[in-house]
Amino acid sequence: MNQILGELHQILEQKFILTADQDKAPYLTDWRKRYTGKALAVVLPKTAQEVAKIVQLCAANQIAVVPQGGHTGFCGGATPDDSGKQIVLNLKRMNTIREIDVANQTITLEAGCILQAVQEKAAEQDFLFPLSLGAEGSCMIGGNLATNAGGTNVLRYGNTRDLCLGLEVVTAQGEIWNGLKGLRKDNTGYDLRDLFIGSEGTLGIITAAVMKLYPLPISQWTTLVAADSVASTIALLNLFQKRATSLLTGFEMMTQESLALNEKHFPQMANPLKGNPPYTVLIELSDHESEAHVRQLLETILEEAFEAGLIADAVIANSLAQANTFWQMREHITLAQAQEGANLKHDITIPLSALESFIQETDTLMRLKYPGVRIINFGHLGDGNLHYNIAPPLGVDPKAFNLVNEKPIHDLIYAQVERCQGSISAEHGVGQLKLDGLRAHKGEVAHDLMKILKRALDPQNILNPHKVVSI
Ligand code: FAD
Ligand code: MLT
Ligand code: ZN
C-alpha cells in the first residue's frame, strides 16, 4: 500500500493526496449520515490526464476507485466500503467552465463544477441552465450526470440525461474518451454517452461534459394551490398541460403531513393556504413573451380550476421573494426530515394514471400495519415521481424503528410500485442502498445485461464495485 501512495505522489502533489484520518473524514460519510466508509486515500486530481494516470495505477494494482462529486447522493454511491483499501477520487478541483458556445447554445464544463455556479454562469450570458435541485449549492455536474439527476424542472426540460450532448470520460483502463462534440444528432452506432449517464461511477469517470442551454424566461409566476384529493391534483396537472403547454415548468406536490413536519422545524415556512389542505401543489409558469401574458394565463387557468372544483384555494406569489419562499417551503422538506432523524426514503415513479390507486392503497396499508407512522409524501408530481418517505411515529426512536421495520416497509412499498408498473428509483439511483432489490425489480434479463456491460467495460471491477450491480 505504501508503494501505491508513493506512486500517487508521482501524479499529484502531496497536498492533493489525503491520508490522515481527519483530512479524509469529510469524504467518507454521506449526506444522510447513513454510510461511513474507510479509504486508503482521498485524491483530488485537477485534470483528466491526472484522473487517467490514477486509474491506470489502480488498475495495475487491483485497487478500487470510488468517484465522488459533492457527496450529496442519497444511495451511498460515493461512499467507499469499510475495507480501507479503496481510493476515493473526488473531482472538486476539476471545476473549470471550458466554454460557453452562444451559437450552439451549449456549455462545456468540467465534472467538478457546482451546479449552482453553472446556473449562475449561464445566467450571466442570458441563458438558462435548467437543472435545479435542493442540493444545487453543493452537488456537482459530474455527480448529476452519474446519477442522471432529476429535480424540479424535468417536466419541461427533462432529466440531466436530456440536457447532455456529450461527455469526456476516463475508462476503467485509464484511457480518455473525448466525446465532447456537442452535436444534437449523432447516429454513429452505440450511444456511449447514454451508457455512462446514470451509471453512478461504475463504468467510467466523467471528467467533462457539454450541456444544453436555453433562453432565460422573461417572467416566471409561482402559485400554491390547495387540492382535496390526488385525483384533483392530476386533473389539475392535465388542465395546466393543456392550457399552458410548454409554459408549465414546475408542478410539485406536498401532503399535509410533509408540510406539518416542515413547519415544525422551519416555523417561518408555514403554508400560506387556508386550513392545511390535504394536498398543496406548487405550480410554476415561465414565459418568454411578457409578464402580463403569463399572469393573465395563470389567472385564467386557476379560475377554470376553481370552477371545475379541482382546487379550494390559491395564493399567487406577488414578488420574487415570495416565489422563493414557496420554493423553499418545498425544498426544505428534505432538510426537515434530516433534522427529525433517520427516515426511510423512497424515490419512486408511478404512471400518472395509477398514482391515485398507489397512494390510496399504500397509505391504507402503511397506516394499518404501522399505526402512527408519518408518511412524508411529496415530490415532482408532474413527473409521476413521489418521495414517499417514512418517518416513525412521534416519540419513537428512528434508529430503533428502522432497524426492525426498514426491510418490511421497503418491501410493502416496492410491491405497490410493482403492482402499479412503476420504478423503485425515479431519480436518486441505486448506489449501495438499492443494490439487493435491483435484480427482482429489473427482471433477470435486464439485470444480466447490466452485468454483461459492467464486465465488458470494467473487467477488473475496479470502478465503484458493489454499487448498482455486483459482478
Ligand atoms: P455524489 O453524491 O458525489 O455521487 C453520486 C454518485 O455518482 C456516486 O455513485 C458517485 O460515485 C458517482 N459520481 C460522482 N461524480 C462522478 C463522476 N464525475 N464520474 C462518475 N461517477 C461520479 N436528486 C435528484 O435527482 N433530484 C432532487 O430533487 C434531489 N434533491 C436533493 C435535495 C437535497 C437537499 C439533497 C441533499 C440531495 C438531493 N438529491 C436530488 C440527490 C443528489 O443531490 C443528486 O443525486 C446529485 O446528482 C448528486 O450529485 P453529487 O455531485 O453530490 O454526487
Ligand atoms: C427532493 O426532491 O427534494 C429530493 O429528491 C427528495 C428527498 O429528499 O427524498
Ligand atoms: Zn426529488
Coordinates of C-alpha atoms and ligand atoms in Angstrom, one line a residue:
M1 CA 0.0 0.0 0.0
N2 CA 2.8 2.4 0.8
Q3 CA 4.2 1.7 -2.7
I4 CA 0.8 2.9 -4.2
L5 CA 0.9 6.0 -2.2
G6 CA 4.5 6.6 -3.3
E7 CA 3.4 6.2 -6.9
L8 CA 0.4 8.5 -6.4
H9 CA 2.9 11.2 -5.5
Q10 CA 4.4 10.9 -9.0
I11 CA 1.0 12.0 -10.3
L12 CA -0.3 14.5 -7.7
E13 CA 1.2 17.0 -5.3
Q14 CA 1.3 15.7 -1.7
K15 CA -1.4 18.1 -0.6
F16 CA -3.9 16.6 -3.0
I17 CA -3.4 13.1 -1.6
L18 CA -5.2 12.9 1.7
T19 CA -4.2 10.1 4.0
A20 CA -4.6 11.5 7.6
D21 CA -7.9 10.4 9.2
Q22 CA -9.1 14.0 9.9
D23 CA -8.4 15.0 6.3
K24 CA -10.2 12.0 4.8
A25 CA -13.2 12.2 7.2
P26 CA -15.3 14.7 5.3
Y27 CA -15.2 12.5 2.2
L28 CA -16.2 9.2 4.0
T29 CA -19.7 9.9 5.3
D30 CA -22.7 10.5 3.0
W31 CA -25.1 13.5 3.3
R32 CA -27.7 11.4 5.2
K33 CA -25.0 10.1 7.6
R34 CA -26.2 6.6 6.7
Y35 CA -23.0 5.3 5.4
T36 CA -19.4 5.8 6.6
G37 CA -16.6 4.0 4.9
K38 CA -12.8 3.9 5.1
A39 CA -10.3 4.8 2.3
L40 CA -6.6 4.2 1.6
A41 CA -6.5 7.8 0.4
V42 CA -8.7 10.5 -1.0
V43 CA -7.2 12.0 -4.1
L44 CA -8.0 15.4 -5.7
P45 CA -6.9 15.5 -9.3
K46 CA -7.1 18.7 -11.4
T47 CA -7.1 17.3 -15.0
A48 CA -8.5 14.4 -17.0
Q49 CA -4.9 13.3 -17.6
E50 CA -4.3 13.0 -13.8
V51 CA -7.5 11.1 -13.4
A52 CA -6.4 8.7 -16.2
K53 CA -3.0 8.1 -14.6
I54 CA -4.6 7.4 -11.2
V55 CA -7.0 4.9 -12.8
Q56 CA -4.1 3.2 -14.6
L57 CA -2.2 2.9 -11.4
C58 CA -5.2 1.5 -9.6
A59 CA -5.9 -0.9 -12.4
A60 CA -2.3 -2.2 -12.3
N61 CA -2.7 -2.8 -8.6
Q62 CA -6.3 -4.0 -8.4
I63 CA -7.3 -1.1 -6.3
A64 CA -10.9 0.1 -6.4
V65 CA -11.7 3.7 -7.2
V66 CA -14.8 5.5 -5.9
P67 CA -15.6 8.6 -7.9
Q68 CA -17.1 11.4 -5.9
G69 CA -18.6 14.8 -6.6
G70 CA -20.5 16.8 -4.0
H71 CA -21.3 13.7 -1.9
T72 CA -25.0 14.7 -1.7
G73 CA -26.3 11.5 -3.2
F74 CA -28.9 9.6 -1.3
C75 CA -27.9 6.0 -2.0
G76 CA -24.4 5.7 -0.7
G77 CA -22.9 5.6 -4.2
A78 CA -20.0 7.9 -3.5
T79 CA -19.1 6.4 -0.1
P80 CA -16.3 3.7 -0.1
D81 CA -16.7 0.4 1.7
D82 CA -15.1 -0.3 5.0
S83 CA -12.1 -2.3 3.8
G84 CA -9.8 0.8 3.9
K85 CA -8.4 -0.4 0.5
Q86 CA -10.4 1.8 -1.8
I87 CA -9.4 5.2 -3.2
V88 CA -11.9 8.0 -3.2
L89 CA -11.4 10.2 -6.3
N90 CA -13.1 13.5 -5.6
L91 CA -13.5 15.8 -8.7
K92 CA -14.0 19.1 -6.9
R93 CA -10.8 20.6 -8.3
M94 CA -11.9 20.0 -11.8
N95 CA -14.2 23.0 -11.8
T96 CA -13.4 24.9 -14.9
I97 CA -16.0 26.1 -17.3
R98 CA -14.2 25.5 -20.6
E99 CA -16.6 27.3 -23.0
I100 CA -20.0 28.8 -23.5
D101 CA -20.9 28.5 -27.2
V102 CA -23.5 31.1 -27.7
A103 CA -24.5 30.0 -31.3
N104 CA -24.7 26.3 -30.3
Q105 CA -26.4 27.2 -27.0
T106 CA -24.1 24.9 -25.0
I107 CA -21.8 25.0 -22.1
T108 CA -18.7 22.8 -21.9
L109 CA -17.6 22.3 -18.4
E110 CA -15.6 20.0 -16.0
A111 CA -17.3 17.4 -13.8
G112 CA -16.4 19.2 -10.5
C113 CA -18.4 22.4 -11.3
I114 CA -21.0 23.1 -8.6
L115 CA -24.5 23.1 -10.2
Q116 CA -25.4 26.5 -8.8
A117 CA -22.2 28.0 -10.2
V118 CA -23.2 26.6 -13.6
Q119 CA -26.7 28.1 -13.4
E120 CA -25.1 31.5 -12.4
K121 CA -22.5 31.4 -15.2
A122 CA -25.2 30.6 -17.8
A123 CA -27.5 33.4 -16.5
E124 CA -24.6 35.9 -16.9
Q125 CA -24.8 35.2 -20.6
D126 CA -28.7 35.4 -20.6
F127 CA -29.0 31.6 -20.7
L128 CA -31.0 29.2 -18.5
F129 CA -29.3 26.0 -17.4
P130 CA -32.5 24.3 -16.2
L131 CA -31.2 21.6 -13.9
S132 CA -32.4 22.6 -10.4
L133 CA -32.5 20.6 -7.2
G134 CA -32.3 21.2 -3.4
A135 CA -28.6 20.2 -3.3
E136 CA -27.6 22.6 -6.1
G137 CA -25.3 24.6 -3.8
S138 CA -23.0 21.6 -3.3
C139 CA -23.8 18.8 -5.8
M140 CA -21.5 18.8 -8.9
I141 CA -22.3 18.3 -12.6
G142 CA -20.4 15.0 -12.8
G143 CA -22.5 13.7 -9.9
N144 CA -25.6 14.9 -11.6
L145 CA -24.7 13.1 -14.8
A146 CA -23.6 10.0 -12.9
T147 CA -26.9 9.8 -11.2
N148 CA -29.0 11.2 -14.0
A149 CA -30.4 13.7 -11.5
G150 CA -34.0 14.9 -11.9
G151 CA -35.1 17.9 -9.8
T152 CA -37.9 20.4 -10.3
N153 CA -37.6 21.3 -14.0
V154 CA -37.8 17.8 -15.5
L155 CA -41.4 18.4 -16.6
R156 CA -40.3 21.0 -19.1
Y157 CA -36.6 20.3 -19.8
G158 CA -36.1 16.6 -18.9
N159 CA -33.5 14.8 -16.7
T160 CA -29.8 15.5 -16.7
R161 CA -29.5 12.9 -19.5
D162 CA -31.8 15.1 -21.7
L163 CA -29.6 18.1 -21.1
C164 CA -26.4 16.4 -22.1
L165 CA -24.9 16.5 -25.6
G166 CA -21.5 15.0 -24.9
L167 CA -19.1 13.6 -22.4
E168 CA -15.4 13.2 -21.6
V169 CA -14.8 10.0 -19.7
V170 CA -11.8 8.2 -18.2
T171 CA -12.4 4.5 -18.7
A172 CA -11.6 1.6 -16.3
Q173 CA -8.4 1.1 -18.3
G174 CA -7.3 4.7 -17.7
E175 CA -8.0 5.9 -21.3
I176 CA -9.6 9.2 -22.0
W177 CA -12.7 9.1 -24.3
N178 CA -13.4 12.5 -25.8
G179 CA -17.0 12.7 -26.8
L180 CA -17.4 16.5 -26.4
K181 CA -18.5 17.4 -29.9
G182 CA -21.8 18.9 -28.6
L183 CA -23.9 17.6 -31.5
R184 CA -27.7 17.4 -31.3
K185 CA -27.7 14.5 -33.7
D186 CA -25.1 11.7 -34.0
N187 CA -26.2 8.2 -35.0
T188 CA -22.8 6.6 -35.4
G189 CA -23.5 3.4 -33.6
Y190 CA -24.0 2.8 -29.9
D191 CA -24.6 5.8 -27.7
L192 CA -21.7 5.7 -25.3
R193 CA -22.8 8.9 -23.7
D194 CA -26.0 7.4 -22.6
L195 CA -24.2 4.4 -21.2
F196 CA -22.2 6.5 -18.8
I197 CA -25.0 8.8 -17.7
G198 CA -26.8 7.2 -14.7
S199 CA -24.1 4.6 -14.3
E200 CA -23.1 6.0 -10.9
G201 CA -19.4 5.8 -11.4
T202 CA -19.4 2.1 -12.2
L203 CA -18.5 2.2 -15.9
G204 CA -16.3 5.3 -16.2
I205 CA -15.3 8.5 -14.5
I206 CA -16.9 11.6 -16.1
T207 CA -14.4 14.4 -16.3
A208 CA -16.2 16.9 -18.5
A209 CA -19.5 17.4 -20.4
V210 CA -21.3 19.5 -23.0
M211 CA -24.7 20.6 -21.7
K212 CA -27.6 22.4 -23.4
L213 CA -28.5 25.9 -22.5
Y214 CA -31.9 27.6 -23.1
P215 CA -33.1 31.2 -23.4
L216 CA -33.8 32.7 -20.0
P217 CA -37.5 33.2 -19.5
I218 CA -38.7 36.8 -19.2
S219 CA -41.1 36.1 -16.5
Q220 CA -42.0 33.4 -14.0
W221 CA -45.1 33.1 -11.9
T222 CA -45.4 30.8 -9.0
T223 CA -48.6 29.8 -7.2
L224 CA -49.6 27.5 -4.4
V225 CA -53.0 25.8 -4.6
A226 CA -55.0 23.6 -2.3
A227 CA -56.5 20.3 -3.5
D228 CA -58.6 17.7 -1.7
S229 CA -57.6 14.6 -3.5
V230 CA -54.9 13.0 -5.6
A231 CA -57.4 12.8 -8.4
S232 CA -57.9 16.6 -8.3
T233 CA -54.1 17.2 -8.4
I234 CA -53.8 15.0 -11.5
A235 CA -56.8 16.6 -13.2
L236 CA -55.2 20.0 -12.4
L237 CA -51.9 18.9 -13.9
N238 CA -53.7 17.8 -17.1
L239 CA -55.5 21.2 -17.2
F240 CA -52.2 23.1 -16.9
Q241 CA -50.6 20.9 -19.5
K242 CA -53.4 21.5 -21.9
R243 CA -53.7 25.3 -21.4
A244 CA -50.2 26.3 -20.5
T245 CA -48.4 23.7 -22.6
S246 CA -44.6 24.4 -22.6
L247 CA -45.0 27.3 -20.2
L248 CA -45.6 24.9 -17.4
T249 CA -42.2 24.4 -15.8
G250 CA -42.9 23.2 -12.3
F251 CA -45.6 21.0 -10.7
E252 CA -44.7 19.8 -7.2
M253 CA -47.0 18.2 -4.7
M254 CA -46.7 18.3 -0.9
T255 CA -49.1 16.5 1.6
Q256 CA -50.4 18.0 4.8
E257 CA -48.1 15.7 6.8
S258 CA -45.0 16.8 4.9
L259 CA -45.7 20.4 5.4
A260 CA -46.5 19.9 9.1
L261 CA -43.0 18.4 9.6
N262 CA -41.6 21.3 7.7
E263 CA -43.3 23.8 9.9
K264 CA -42.1 22.0 13.0
H265 CA -38.5 22.6 12.0
F266 CA -38.9 25.8 10.0
P267 CA -41.8 27.7 11.5
Q268 CA -41.1 30.6 9.1
M269 CA -42.2 28.3 6.3
A270 CA -45.9 27.9 7.3
N271 CA -48.2 27.1 4.4
P272 CA -50.0 30.4 3.4
L273 CA -53.0 28.4 2.2
K274 CA -56.0 28.3 4.5
G275 CA -56.9 25.2 6.6
N276 CA -53.9 22.9 6.0
P277 CA -55.3 21.2 2.8
P278 CA -54.6 17.5 2.3
Y279 CA -52.6 18.3 -0.9
T280 CA -50.7 21.6 -1.6
V281 CA -49.4 22.0 -5.2
L282 CA -46.7 24.4 -6.2
I283 CA -47.1 25.4 -9.8
E284 CA -44.6 27.5 -11.9
L285 CA -45.2 29.0 -15.3
S286 CA -42.3 30.5 -17.3
D287 CA -42.8 32.8 -20.2
H288 CA -40.8 34.3 -23.0
E289 CA -43.4 36.8 -24.1
S290 CA -44.3 39.2 -21.2
E291 CA -45.2 39.3 -17.5
A292 CA -48.8 40.4 -18.3
H293 CA -49.2 37.5 -20.7
V294 CA -48.2 34.8 -18.3
R295 CA -50.0 36.4 -15.3
Q296 CA -53.2 36.5 -17.3
L297 CA -52.8 32.9 -18.4
L298 CA -52.2 31.8 -14.9
E299 CA -55.3 33.6 -13.6
T300 CA -57.5 32.1 -16.4
I301 CA -56.4 28.6 -15.7
L302 CA -56.8 29.0 -11.9
E303 CA -60.4 30.3 -12.5
E304 CA -61.2 27.3 -14.6
A305 CA -59.7 25.0 -11.9
F306 CA -61.9 26.7 -9.2
E307 CA -65.0 26.4 -11.4
A308 CA -64.3 22.7 -12.1
G309 CA -63.9 22.1 -8.3
L310 CA -60.3 21.0 -8.6
I311 CA -58.9 23.5 -6.1
A312 CA -60.2 25.1 -3.0
D313 CA -57.7 27.9 -2.5
A314 CA -54.8 29.5 -4.3
V315 CA -52.1 32.1 -3.5
I316 CA -50.1 33.6 -6.3
A317 CA -46.7 34.9 -5.3
N318 CA -46.7 38.6 -5.7
S319 CA -42.9 39.1 -5.7
L320 CA -39.8 37.2 -6.5
A321 CA -39.1 37.0 -2.7
Q322 CA -42.5 35.3 -2.1
A323 CA -42.0 32.9 -5.0
N324 CA -38.6 31.9 -3.5
T325 CA -40.3 31.3 -0.1
F326 CA -42.8 29.0 -1.8
W327 CA -39.9 27.0 -3.4
Q328 CA -38.0 27.0 -0.1
M329 CA -41.1 25.6 1.6
R330 CA -41.0 22.7 -0.9
E331 CA -37.2 22.1 -0.8
H332 CA -36.9 22.3 3.0
I333 CA -39.0 19.1 3.4
T334 CA -35.8 17.1 2.9
L335 CA -33.9 19.2 5.4
A336 CA -36.8 19.0 7.9
Q337 CA -36.7 15.2 7.5
A338 CA -33.0 15.2 8.2
Q339 CA -33.5 17.3 11.3
E340 CA -36.2 14.9 12.5
G341 CA -33.8 12.0 12.3
A342 CA -33.2 8.9 10.3
N343 CA -36.0 8.2 7.8
L344 CA -36.8 5.7 5.1
K345 CA -36.6 7.3 1.6
H346 CA -38.5 6.1 -1.4
D347 CA -37.8 7.7 -4.7
I348 CA -40.4 6.2 -6.9
T349 CA -42.2 6.8 -10.2
I350 CA -45.7 5.7 -11.0
P351 CA -47.6 6.2 -14.2
L352 CA -49.9 9.2 -13.6
S353 CA -52.9 7.0 -14.4
A354 CA -52.1 4.7 -11.4
L355 CA -50.9 7.4 -9.0
E356 CA -54.2 7.7 -7.1
S357 CA -54.6 4.0 -6.7
F358 CA -50.9 3.8 -5.5
I359 CA -51.3 6.5 -2.9
Q360 CA -54.7 5.3 -1.6
E361 CA -53.7 1.7 -1.2
T362 CA -50.2 2.3 0.1
D363 CA -51.4 4.9 2.6
T364 CA -54.1 2.5 3.9
L365 CA -51.7 -0.5 4.2
M366 CA -49.0 1.6 5.9
R367 CA -51.4 3.1 8.5
L368 CA -52.9 -0.4 9.1
K369 CA -49.5 -2.1 9.6
Y370 CA -47.6 0.7 11.2
P371 CA -50.1 2.7 13.3
G372 CA -48.9 6.3 13.9
V373 CA -46.3 6.2 11.2
R374 CA -45.7 9.5 9.4
I375 CA -46.0 9.4 5.6
I376 CA -43.9 12.2 4.3
N377 CA -45.1 12.1 0.7
F378 CA -44.1 14.9 -1.6
G379 CA -42.4 15.3 -4.9
H380 CA -42.3 16.0 -8.6
L381 CA -45.9 15.1 -9.3
G382 CA -45.7 16.4 -12.9
D383 CA -43.2 13.5 -13.5
G384 CA -45.2 10.9 -11.5
N385 CA -42.2 11.0 -9.1
L386 CA -43.1 10.7 -5.4
H387 CA -40.7 10.9 -2.5
Y388 CA -42.9 8.5 -0.4
N389 CA -40.7 8.8 2.7
I390 CA -41.5 7.3 6.0
A391 CA -40.8 8.7 9.5
P392 CA -41.5 6.7 12.7
P393 CA -44.5 7.5 14.9
L394 CA -43.9 10.6 17.1
G395 CA -41.8 9.7 20.1
V396 CA -40.4 6.5 18.7
D397 CA -36.6 6.4 18.2
P398 CA -36.0 6.5 14.4
K399 CA -32.9 4.2 14.5
A400 CA -34.7 1.5 16.6
F401 CA -37.8 1.8 14.4
N402 CA -35.8 1.5 11.2
L403 CA -33.8 -1.5 12.4
V404 CA -36.9 -3.6 12.7
N405 CA -39.1 -2.1 10.0
E406 CA -36.9 -0.9 7.2
K407 CA -37.0 -4.1 5.1
P408 CA -40.7 -4.8 5.5
I409 CA -41.6 -1.2 4.8
H410 CA -39.4 -1.2 1.6
D411 CA -41.0 -4.5 0.6
L412 CA -44.5 -3.2 1.1
I413 CA -43.9 0.0 -0.8
Y414 CA -42.0 -1.7 -3.6
A415 CA -44.7 -4.3 -4.0
Q416 CA -47.2 -1.5 -4.6
V417 CA -44.7 0.1 -7.0
E418 CA -44.6 -3.2 -9.0
R419 CA -48.4 -3.5 -8.9
C420 CA -48.6 -0.1 -10.5
Q421 CA -45.9 -0.8 -13.0
G422 CA -43.6 1.9 -11.6
S423 CA -39.9 2.2 -10.8
I424 CA -38.2 1.9 -7.4
S425 CA -35.9 4.8 -8.4
A426 CA -37.0 7.8 -10.3
E427 CA -34.0 10.0 -9.7
H428 CA -31.7 9.1 -6.8
G429 CA -30.3 5.9 -8.4
V430 CA -29.2 2.6 -6.8
G431 CA -25.8 3.0 -5.2
Q432 CA -25.5 0.5 -2.4
L433 CA -28.9 1.2 -0.9
K434 CA -31.0 -0.5 -3.6
L435 CA -28.3 -3.0 -4.8
D436 CA -30.1 -6.0 -3.3
G437 CA -33.5 -5.4 -4.6
L438 CA -32.5 -4.5 -8.1
R439 CA -32.5 -7.9 -9.7
A440 CA -36.0 -8.6 -8.7
H441 CA -37.1 -5.2 -9.9
K442 CA -35.4 -5.1 -13.2
G443 CA -36.1 -8.7 -14.1
E444 CA -33.4 -11.3 -14.9
V445 CA -32.8 -10.4 -18.5
A446 CA -32.3 -6.7 -17.9
H447 CA -30.1 -7.3 -14.8
D448 CA -27.9 -9.8 -16.6
L449 CA -27.5 -7.3 -19.5
M450 CA -26.3 -4.8 -16.9
K451 CA -23.8 -7.2 -15.6
I452 CA -22.5 -8.0 -19.1
L453 CA -22.0 -4.3 -19.7
K454 CA -20.2 -3.9 -16.4
R455 CA -17.9 -6.9 -17.1
A456 CA -17.2 -5.6 -20.6
L457 CA -16.3 -2.1 -19.6
D458 CA -14.6 -2.8 -16.2
P459 CA -13.5 -6.5 -16.3
Q460 CA -11.3 -6.0 -13.2
N461 CA -14.3 -4.5 -11.3
I462 CA -12.3 -1.5 -10.0
L463 CA -14.7 1.3 -10.7
N464 CA -17.1 1.7 -7.7
P465 CA -17.5 -2.1 -7.1
H466 CA -20.7 -3.4 -5.4
K467 CA -22.7 -0.3 -6.4
V468 CA -25.6 -0.7 -8.8
V469 CA -24.6 -4.3 -9.8
S470 CA -22.3 -6.8 -8.2
I471 CA -20.3 -9.0 -10.6
Ligands
FAD1 P1 -22.2 12.3 -5.4 O1 -23.1 12.1 -4.2 O2 -20.8 12.7 -5.0 O3 -22.1 10.9 -6.2 C1 -23.3 10.3 -6.6 C2 -22.9 9.1 -7.5 O4 -22.3 9.5 -8.7 C3 -21.9 8.1 -6.8 O5 -22.2 6.8 -7.2 C4 -20.6 8.6 -7.4 O6 -19.6 7.5 -7.4 C5 -20.9 9.0 -8.8 N1 -20.1 10.1 -9.3 C6 -20.0 11.3 -8.8 N2 -19.2 12.1 -9.6 C7 -18.9 11.3 -10.7 C8 -18.1 11.5 -11.8 N3 -17.5 12.6 -12.1 N4 -18.0 10.4 -12.7 C9 -18.5 9.2 -12.4 N5 -19.3 9.0 -11.3 C10 -19.4 10.0 -10.5 N6 -31.5 14.3 -6.6 C11 -32.4 14.4 -7.6 O7 -32.2 13.7 -8.6 N7 -33.4 15.2 -7.6 C12 -33.6 16.0 -6.5 O8 -34.6 16.8 -6.5 C13 -32.7 16.0 -5.4 N8 -32.8 16.8 -4.3 C14 -31.9 16.7 -3.4 C15 -32.0 17.6 -2.3 C16 -31.1 17.6 -1.2 C17 -31.2 18.5 -0.1 C18 -30.0 16.6 -1.3 C19 -29.0 16.6 -0.2 C20 -29.9 15.8 -2.4 C21 -30.9 15.8 -3.4 N9 -30.8 14.9 -4.5 C22 -31.6 15.0 -5.5 C23 -29.7 13.9 -4.5 C24 -28.3 14.4 -5.1 O9 -28.2 15.7 -4.9 C25 -28.2 14.1 -6.5 O10 -28.1 12.7 -6.7 C26 -26.9 14.6 -7.2 O11 -27.0 14.5 -8.6 C27 -25.6 14.0 -6.7 O12 -24.5 14.8 -7.1 P2 -23.2 14.8 -6.3 O13 -22.2 15.7 -7.0 O14 -23.4 15.2 -4.9 O15 -22.8 13.3 -6.4
MLT2 C1 -36.3 16.3 -3.4 O1 -36.9 16.3 -4.5 O2 -36.5 17.3 -2.6 C2 -35.5 15.2 -3.0 O3 -35.1 14.5 -4.2 C3 -36.3 14.3 -2.2 C4 -35.9 13.7 -0.9 O4 -35.3 14.3 -0.1 O5 -36.3 12.5 -0.7
ZN3 ZN -36.6 14.8 -5.9

